[in-house]
Amino acid sequence: MSWRAHGSRAWLMQRVSAVYLAVYIVMFGLYLLLDAPTSYPAWREWMGLPFIAVATSVFFAALLMHAWVGLRDVIMDYARPPVIRFILLTSVALGLFAMGLWVLRVLMLIPTPLSIVTVASGILPLATLVHPCTA
Amino acid sequence: MRFSIYRYNPETDAAPTMQTMELAGADVTPDMMLLEALRLLKAQDESLTFRHSCGEGVCGSDAMNINGRNGLACTTPLVDLKQPITIRPLPGMPVIRDLVVDLSQFYHQYRSIKPYLVVHDPEPEMEYLQTPQERDKLDGLYECILCGCCSTACPSFWWNPDKFRGPAALLQAYRFIADSRDQATAERLDALEGPYRLFRCHTVMNCVDVCPKGLNPTKAIGQIKKIMLKHLI
């Protein structure tokens, strides 16, 4: 997700992320249909599986990247005055970045190898590992 | 037969108007093309201005917007058209007079893709040879007559006619990328990089819909993207 990604690279990013999003959404849908968790702890446990945690993190990264390329395209087509375009692009970038941080925080609430690494490296305080509901 | 025709002389008129014109039923024959009708209308009102030349879909001069759809007047059968037949100039282009538009920007985009073979090797003493299979790759590309129907039907070209090459120029860009005799593929791809020149195409496919020669610029643009991808990875 870079300001400089344009042309073929942005196009490739959009396509690759689209494929990933489609696969993830179908798999996630199938899981909810066929083997839905019956309780909150079961759901947390499932989300904590290393494979699921990584796949979910990649899903949100792909989603933010895809949204950035797509929204940037729309703004480039329709927002012509440079000032308005700059304001819109900045708002979208900041908005997506904030959502990324929020997603990161939610994912970190589940004790996974990923979150443990992050806590160990001091990025997030240990307290965030405890879900507010269970604390 | 009733017509509603766009009339505008930027030098004298404040705004364009639609003029209602009529052709007597006796003048209309079943196999008549729209261009014939326009010529008869011009006999009624000599100030009506439009371009035309070959009259058989080869030169591409008489491209115009017919009942909301771009096409060539000379290959559009009159009997198929719903009345009143509404004739406007090609959309999005500056009007010079009535149905005559200024296509400078369109030609500028065409020139910018270097529509000629670029060869770095010394020229051969004989002609350049090509296998029948290599020649087949140019089918569906070389037939373009540059009438401008596709590019002026493209929303991306309406928004960015100065930056987006447009379907016609991109079809020709691929025509030279696909040509086995051309040696400038990498330069051609580089020249199409960036967010605007090629990648403003959002596969709306108006170009495919209106092309009077039945060509497919969207497919050509897809092929260029594929080749770019090969060069990227």
Coordinates of C-alpha atoms in Angstrom, one line a residue:
Chain A
M1 CA 0.0 0.0 0.0
S2 CA 2.2 2.8 -1.3
W3 CA 1.6 6.2 -2.7
R4 CA 4.0 5.4 -5.5
A5 CA 2.4 2.2 -6.6
H6 CA 0.8 3.0 -9.9
G7 CA 0.1 1.6 -13.3
S8 CA 1.0 -2.0 -13.7
R9 CA 2.0 -2.6 -10.1
A10 CA -1.2 -1.1 -8.7
W11 CA -3.2 -3.1 -11.2
L12 CA -1.4 -6.4 -10.3
M13 CA -1.9 -5.6 -6.6
Q14 CA -5.6 -5.1 -7.1
R15 CA -5.9 -8.4 -9.0
V16 CA -3.9 -10.5 -6.6
S17 CA -5.7 -9.1 -3.6
A18 CA -9.1 -9.6 -5.3
V19 CA -8.3 -13.3 -5.8
Y20 CA -7.2 -13.7 -2.2
L21 CA -10.3 -11.8 -0.9
A22 CA -12.6 -14.0 -3.0
V23 CA -10.9 -17.3 -1.7
Y24 CA -10.9 -16.1 1.9
I25 CA -14.5 -15.0 1.9
V26 CA -15.7 -18.3 0.3
M27 CA -13.8 -20.3 2.8
F28 CA -14.9 -18.2 5.8
G29 CA -18.5 -18.5 4.5
L30 CA -18.2 -22.2 4.2
Y31 CA -16.8 -22.4 7.8
L32 CA -19.7 -20.4 9.2
L33 CA -22.2 -22.5 7.2
L34 CA -20.8 -25.9 7.9
D35 CA -19.0 -25.7 11.3
A36 CA -20.1 -22.5 13.0
P37 CA -18.7 -21.9 16.5
T38 CA -21.4 -22.5 19.1
S39 CA -19.8 -20.2 21.8
Y40 CA -17.6 -17.2 22.1
P41 CA -14.7 -19.2 23.6
A42 CA -14.9 -21.6 20.6
W43 CA -14.9 -18.7 18.2
R44 CA -11.8 -17.2 19.9
E45 CA -10.1 -20.5 19.9
W46 CA -10.7 -20.9 16.2
M47 CA -9.6 -17.4 15.4
G48 CA -6.5 -18.1 17.5
L49 CA -5.3 -21.1 15.3
P50 CA -2.0 -20.0 13.8
F51 CA -3.1 -20.7 10.2
I52 CA -6.5 -18.8 10.7
A53 CA -4.8 -15.9 12.4
V54 CA -2.2 -15.5 9.6
A55 CA -4.9 -16.0 6.9
T56 CA -7.1 -13.4 8.6
S57 CA -4.3 -10.9 9.0
V58 CA -3.4 -11.3 5.3
F59 CA -7.1 -10.9 4.5
F60 CA -7.3 -7.5 6.1
A61 CA -4.0 -6.4 4.6
A62 CA -5.3 -7.4 1.1
L63 CA -8.7 -5.7 1.8
L64 CA -7.0 -2.4 2.8
M65 CA -4.7 -2.6 -0.3
H66 CA -7.6 -3.4 -2.6
A67 CA -9.7 -0.6 -1.2
W68 CA -6.8 1.9 -1.5
V69 CA -6.2 1.1 -5.2
G70 CA -9.9 1.1 -6.0
L71 CA -10.8 4.3 -4.2
R72 CA -7.7 6.0 -5.5
D73 CA -8.8 5.1 -9.1
V74 CA -12.3 6.6 -8.4
I75 CA -10.8 9.8 -6.9
M76 CA -8.4 10.1 -9.9
D77 CA -11.4 9.9 -12.3
Y78 CA -13.8 12.2 -10.6
A79 CA -11.9 14.6 -8.3
R80 CA -10.2 17.0 -10.7
P81 CA -9.1 20.0 -8.7
P82 CA -5.7 19.2 -7.2
V83 CA -6.6 20.5 -3.7
I84 CA -9.8 18.5 -3.5
R85 CA -8.1 15.4 -4.9
F86 CA -5.3 15.8 -2.3
I87 CA -7.8 16.2 0.6
L88 CA -9.8 13.1 -0.6
L89 CA -6.7 10.9 -1.1
T90 CA -5.3 11.9 2.3
S91 CA -8.6 11.3 4.0
V92 CA -8.9 7.8 2.4
A93 CA -5.3 7.0 3.2
L94 CA -5.7 8.1 6.8
G95 CA -9.0 6.3 7.1
L96 CA -7.7 3.1 5.8
F97 CA -4.6 3.4 8.0
A98 CA -6.8 3.9 11.1
M99 CA -8.9 0.9 10.1
G100 CA -5.7 -1.1 9.7
L101 CA -4.6 -0.2 13.2
W102 CA -8.0 -1.0 14.6
V103 CA -8.0 -4.4 12.9
L104 CA -4.5 -5.0 14.3
R105 CA -5.7 -4.2 17.8
V106 CA -8.7 -6.6 17.4
L107 CA -6.5 -9.4 16.1
M108 CA -4.0 -8.8 18.9
L109 CA -6.7 -9.4 21.5
I110 CA -6.7 -13.1 20.5
P111 CA -3.6 -14.9 21.9
T112 CA -1.9 -16.2 18.8
P113 CA 1.7 -16.7 17.9
L114 CA 1.4 -13.5 16.0
S115 CA 0.2 -11.5 19.0
I116 CA 2.7 -13.1 21.4
V117 CA 5.5 -12.1 19.0
T118 CA 4.2 -8.6 18.9
V119 CA 3.9 -8.4 22.7
A120 CA 7.3 -9.9 23.2
S121 CA 8.8 -7.3 20.9
G122 CA 7.1 -4.6 22.9
I123 CA 4.8 -3.3 20.2
L124 CA 1.7 -3.9 22.2
P125 CA 1.4 -3.9 26.0
L126 CA 0.6 -7.3 27.5
A127 CA -2.7 -5.9 28.9
T128 CA -4.2 -5.7 25.4
L129 CA -4.1 -9.5 25.2
V130 CA -6.8 -9.7 27.8
H131 CA -10.2 -9.2 26.1
P132 CA -12.2 -6.5 27.9
C133 CA -15.1 -8.9 28.2
T134 CA -13.1 -11.5 30.1
A135 CA -10.9 -9.1 32.1
Chain B
M1 CA -38.7 10.6 -42.3
R2 CA -37.9 12.9 -39.4
F3 CA -34.5 14.0 -38.2
S4 CA -33.3 16.0 -35.2
I5 CA -29.8 17.3 -36.0
Y6 CA -27.3 19.1 -33.8
R7 CA -26.5 22.5 -35.2
Y8 CA -23.7 24.7 -33.8
N9 CA -21.4 27.3 -35.2
P10 CA -19.1 28.3 -32.3
E11 CA -18.3 31.6 -34.1
T12 CA -21.8 32.9 -34.3
D13 CA -24.1 30.8 -32.0
A14 CA -24.3 31.3 -28.3
A15 CA -25.3 27.6 -27.7
P16 CA -26.0 24.5 -29.8
T17 CA -29.5 23.8 -31.0
M18 CA -31.3 20.7 -32.3
Q19 CA -32.8 21.4 -35.7
T20 CA -35.8 19.3 -36.9
M21 CA -35.5 18.3 -40.6
E22 CA -37.7 16.2 -42.7
L23 CA -37.1 13.9 -45.7
A24 CA -40.0 13.0 -48.0
G25 CA -40.9 9.3 -48.0
A26 CA -40.4 9.1 -51.7
D27 CA -36.8 10.1 -51.4
V28 CA -36.0 7.2 -49.0
T29 CA -35.1 3.9 -50.6
P30 CA -35.0 0.6 -48.5
D31 CA -31.3 0.1 -48.9
M32 CA -30.3 3.7 -48.1
M33 CA -27.6 4.5 -45.7
L34 CA -27.8 7.4 -43.3
L35 CA -25.0 9.3 -45.2
E36 CA -27.3 9.4 -48.3
A37 CA -30.0 11.0 -46.2
L38 CA -27.7 13.6 -44.8
R39 CA -26.6 14.5 -48.3
L40 CA -30.3 15.0 -49.3
L41 CA -30.8 17.1 -46.1
K42 CA -27.8 19.2 -47.0
A43 CA -29.4 19.8 -50.4
Q44 CA -32.3 21.3 -48.4
D45 CA -30.1 23.4 -46.1
E46 CA -26.6 23.9 -47.5
S47 CA -25.3 25.2 -44.2
L48 CA -25.6 21.7 -42.6
T49 CA -21.9 20.6 -42.1
F50 CA -20.5 17.1 -41.8
R51 CA -17.4 15.2 -43.0
H52 CA -17.6 12.3 -45.4
S53 CA -15.4 10.9 -48.1
C54 CA -15.3 7.2 -49.3
G55 CA -18.9 6.5 -48.4
E56 CA -18.3 2.8 -47.7
G57 CA -16.8 2.5 -44.2
V58 CA -13.1 2.6 -45.2
C59 CA -12.0 6.2 -44.5
G60 CA -13.8 6.7 -41.2
S61 CA -14.6 10.4 -41.9
D62 CA -18.3 10.3 -41.2
A63 CA -18.3 9.0 -37.6
M64 CA -21.1 10.6 -35.6
N65 CA -23.5 10.0 -32.8
I66 CA -26.6 8.4 -34.2
N67 CA -29.6 7.9 -31.9
G68 CA -27.1 8.1 -28.9
R69 CA -24.7 5.6 -30.4
N70 CA -21.4 6.3 -32.2
G71 CA -21.2 4.9 -35.7
L72 CA -20.4 5.6 -39.4
A73 CA -23.2 7.3 -41.3
C74 CA -22.2 5.5 -44.5
T75 CA -22.6 2.0 -43.1
T76 CA -25.7 2.6 -40.9
P77 CA -28.9 1.5 -42.7
L78 CA -31.6 4.2 -42.5
V79 CA -34.5 1.8 -42.1
D80 CA -33.2 0.3 -38.8
L81 CA -33.2 3.7 -37.1
K82 CA -35.9 4.9 -34.7
Q83 CA -37.5 8.3 -35.6
P84 CA -36.9 11.1 -35.1
I85 CA -33.3 10.1 -36.0
T86 CA -31.1 12.1 -33.6
I87 CA -27.7 13.0 -35.0
R88 CA -25.1 14.6 -32.9
P89 CA -21.3 15.1 -33.3
L90 CA -18.9 12.6 -31.6
P91 CA -19.2 13.1 -27.8
G92 CA -16.6 14.9 -25.8
M93 CA -14.8 16.5 -28.7
P94 CA -14.6 20.3 -29.4
V95 CA -17.2 21.1 -32.1
I96 CA -15.9 23.0 -35.2
R97 CA -19.2 23.2 -37.0
D98 CA -22.4 21.1 -36.6
L99 CA -21.2 17.4 -36.9
V100 CA -17.6 18.3 -37.5
V101 CA -15.4 17.9 -34.4
D102 CA -11.8 18.7 -33.7
L103 CA -9.9 15.4 -33.4
S104 CA -6.5 16.9 -32.7
Q105 CA -6.4 15.3 -29.2
F106 CA -7.4 11.9 -30.7
Y107 CA -4.6 12.1 -33.3
H108 CA -2.1 13.3 -30.7
Q109 CA -2.8 10.2 -28.6
Y110 CA -2.4 8.0 -31.7
R111 CA 0.9 9.6 -32.6
S112 CA 2.2 9.2 -29.1
I113 CA 2.1 5.4 -29.3
K114 CA 4.5 5.5 -32.3
P115 CA 2.3 3.8 -34.8
Y116 CA 5.1 2.5 -37.0
L117 CA 7.6 -0.4 -36.8
V118 CA 10.7 0.4 -34.8
V119 CA 13.7 -1.8 -35.7
H120 CA 17.1 -1.6 -34.0
D121 CA 18.9 -4.1 -36.2
P122 CA 20.4 -3.1 -39.5
E123 CA 17.7 -3.2 -42.2
P124 CA 17.6 -6.4 -44.1
E125 CA 18.4 -6.4 -47.8
M126 CA 15.2 -8.3 -48.6
E127 CA 11.8 -7.5 -47.2
Y128 CA 11.0 -8.4 -43.6
L129 CA 9.6 -11.9 -43.5
Q130 CA 6.8 -13.1 -41.2
T131 CA 5.3 -16.5 -40.8
P132 CA 1.6 -16.9 -41.5
Q133 CA 1.1 -17.5 -37.8
E134 CA 2.9 -14.3 -36.9
R135 CA 0.8 -12.4 -39.5
D136 CA -2.4 -13.9 -38.0
K137 CA -1.6 -12.1 -34.7
L138 CA -2.3 -8.7 -36.5
D139 CA -5.8 -9.7 -37.5
G140 CA -8.4 -7.7 -35.6
L141 CA -5.9 -5.0 -35.0
Y142 CA -4.7 -3.6 -38.4
E143 CA -8.2 -3.1 -39.7
C144 CA -8.7 0.0 -37.5
I145 CA -9.7 3.0 -39.7
L146 CA -9.2 5.6 -36.9
C147 CA -12.8 6.9 -37.2
G148 CA -12.7 7.8 -33.4
C149 CA -16.1 6.1 -32.6
C150 CA -14.5 4.0 -29.8
S151 CA -12.4 6.7 -28.0
T152 CA -15.2 9.2 -28.1
A153 CA -17.6 6.6 -26.6
C154 CA -15.1 5.9 -23.7
P155 CA -15.9 7.6 -20.4
S156 CA -12.3 7.4 -19.4
F157 CA -11.3 9.2 -22.5
W158 CA -14.0 11.8 -21.8
W159 CA -12.5 12.5 -18.3
N160 CA -8.9 12.4 -19.4
P161 CA -8.5 12.9 -23.1
D162 CA -5.1 14.5 -22.5
K163 CA -3.6 11.7 -20.4
F164 CA -5.5 8.5 -21.3
R165 CA -4.4 7.1 -24.7
G166 CA -7.9 5.9 -25.5
P167 CA -9.1 2.6 -27.0
A168 CA -8.1 3.4 -30.6
A169 CA -4.5 4.4 -29.8
L170 CA -4.2 1.4 -27.4
L171 CA -5.4 -1.0 -30.0
Q172 CA -2.7 0.3 -32.3
A173 CA -0.1 0.2 -29.5
Y174 CA -0.9 -3.6 -29.2
R175 CA -0.8 -3.9 -33.0
F176 CA 2.9 -2.9 -32.9
I177 CA 3.7 -4.8 -29.7
A178 CA 2.2 -8.0 -31.3
D179 CA 4.1 -7.5 -34.6
S180 CA 7.0 -10.0 -34.9
R181 CA 9.0 -7.4 -36.9
D182 CA 8.9 -4.7 -34.2
Q183 CA 11.8 -4.6 -31.8
A184 CA 10.7 -1.9 -29.4
T185 CA 8.3 -3.9 -27.1
A186 CA 10.0 -2.9 -23.9
E187 CA 10.0 0.8 -24.9
R188 CA 6.4 0.6 -25.9
L189 CA 5.4 -1.0 -22.6
D190 CA 7.4 1.6 -20.6
A191 CA 5.7 4.4 -22.5
L192 CA 2.3 3.0 -21.4
E193 CA 3.2 2.8 -17.7
G194 CA 1.8 5.1 -15.1
P195 CA -1.7 5.5 -13.8
Y196 CA -3.2 7.2 -16.8
R197 CA -2.0 6.2 -20.3
L198 CA -3.2 2.6 -20.2
F199 CA -4.6 2.0 -16.8
R200 CA -7.5 4.5 -16.9
C201 CA -9.2 1.7 -18.9
H202 CA -11.9 0.3 -16.5
T203 CA -13.2 -2.2 -19.1
V204 CA -16.4 -0.3 -19.7
M205 CA -16.3 -1.8 -23.2
N206 CA -18.2 0.9 -24.9
C207 CA -15.4 0.8 -27.5
V208 CA -16.2 -2.8 -28.4
D209 CA -19.9 -2.0 -28.5
V210 CA -19.6 0.8 -31.1
C211 CA -16.6 -0.2 -33.3
P212 CA -18.0 -0.1 -36.8
K213 CA -15.3 -2.6 -37.9
G214 CA -16.1 -5.1 -35.2
L215 CA -12.7 -4.8 -33.5
N216 CA -12.1 -5.3 -29.8
P217 CA -9.8 -2.7 -28.1
T218 CA -10.7 -4.0 -24.6
K219 CA -9.1 -7.4 -25.5
A220 CA -6.0 -5.6 -27.0
I221 CA -5.7 -3.6 -23.7
G222 CA -6.0 -6.9 -21.8
Q223 CA -3.2 -8.4 -23.9
I224 CA -0.9 -5.4 -23.2
K225 CA -1.5 -5.8 -19.5
K226 CA -0.7 -9.5 -19.8
I227 CA 2.6 -8.7 -21.6
M228 CA 3.4 -6.0 -19.0
L229 CA 2.8 -8.6 -16.3
K230 CA 5.3 -11.0 -18.0
H231 CA 7.9 -8.2 -18.0
L232 CA 7.1 -7.3 -14.4
I233 CA 7.7 -10.7 -12.9

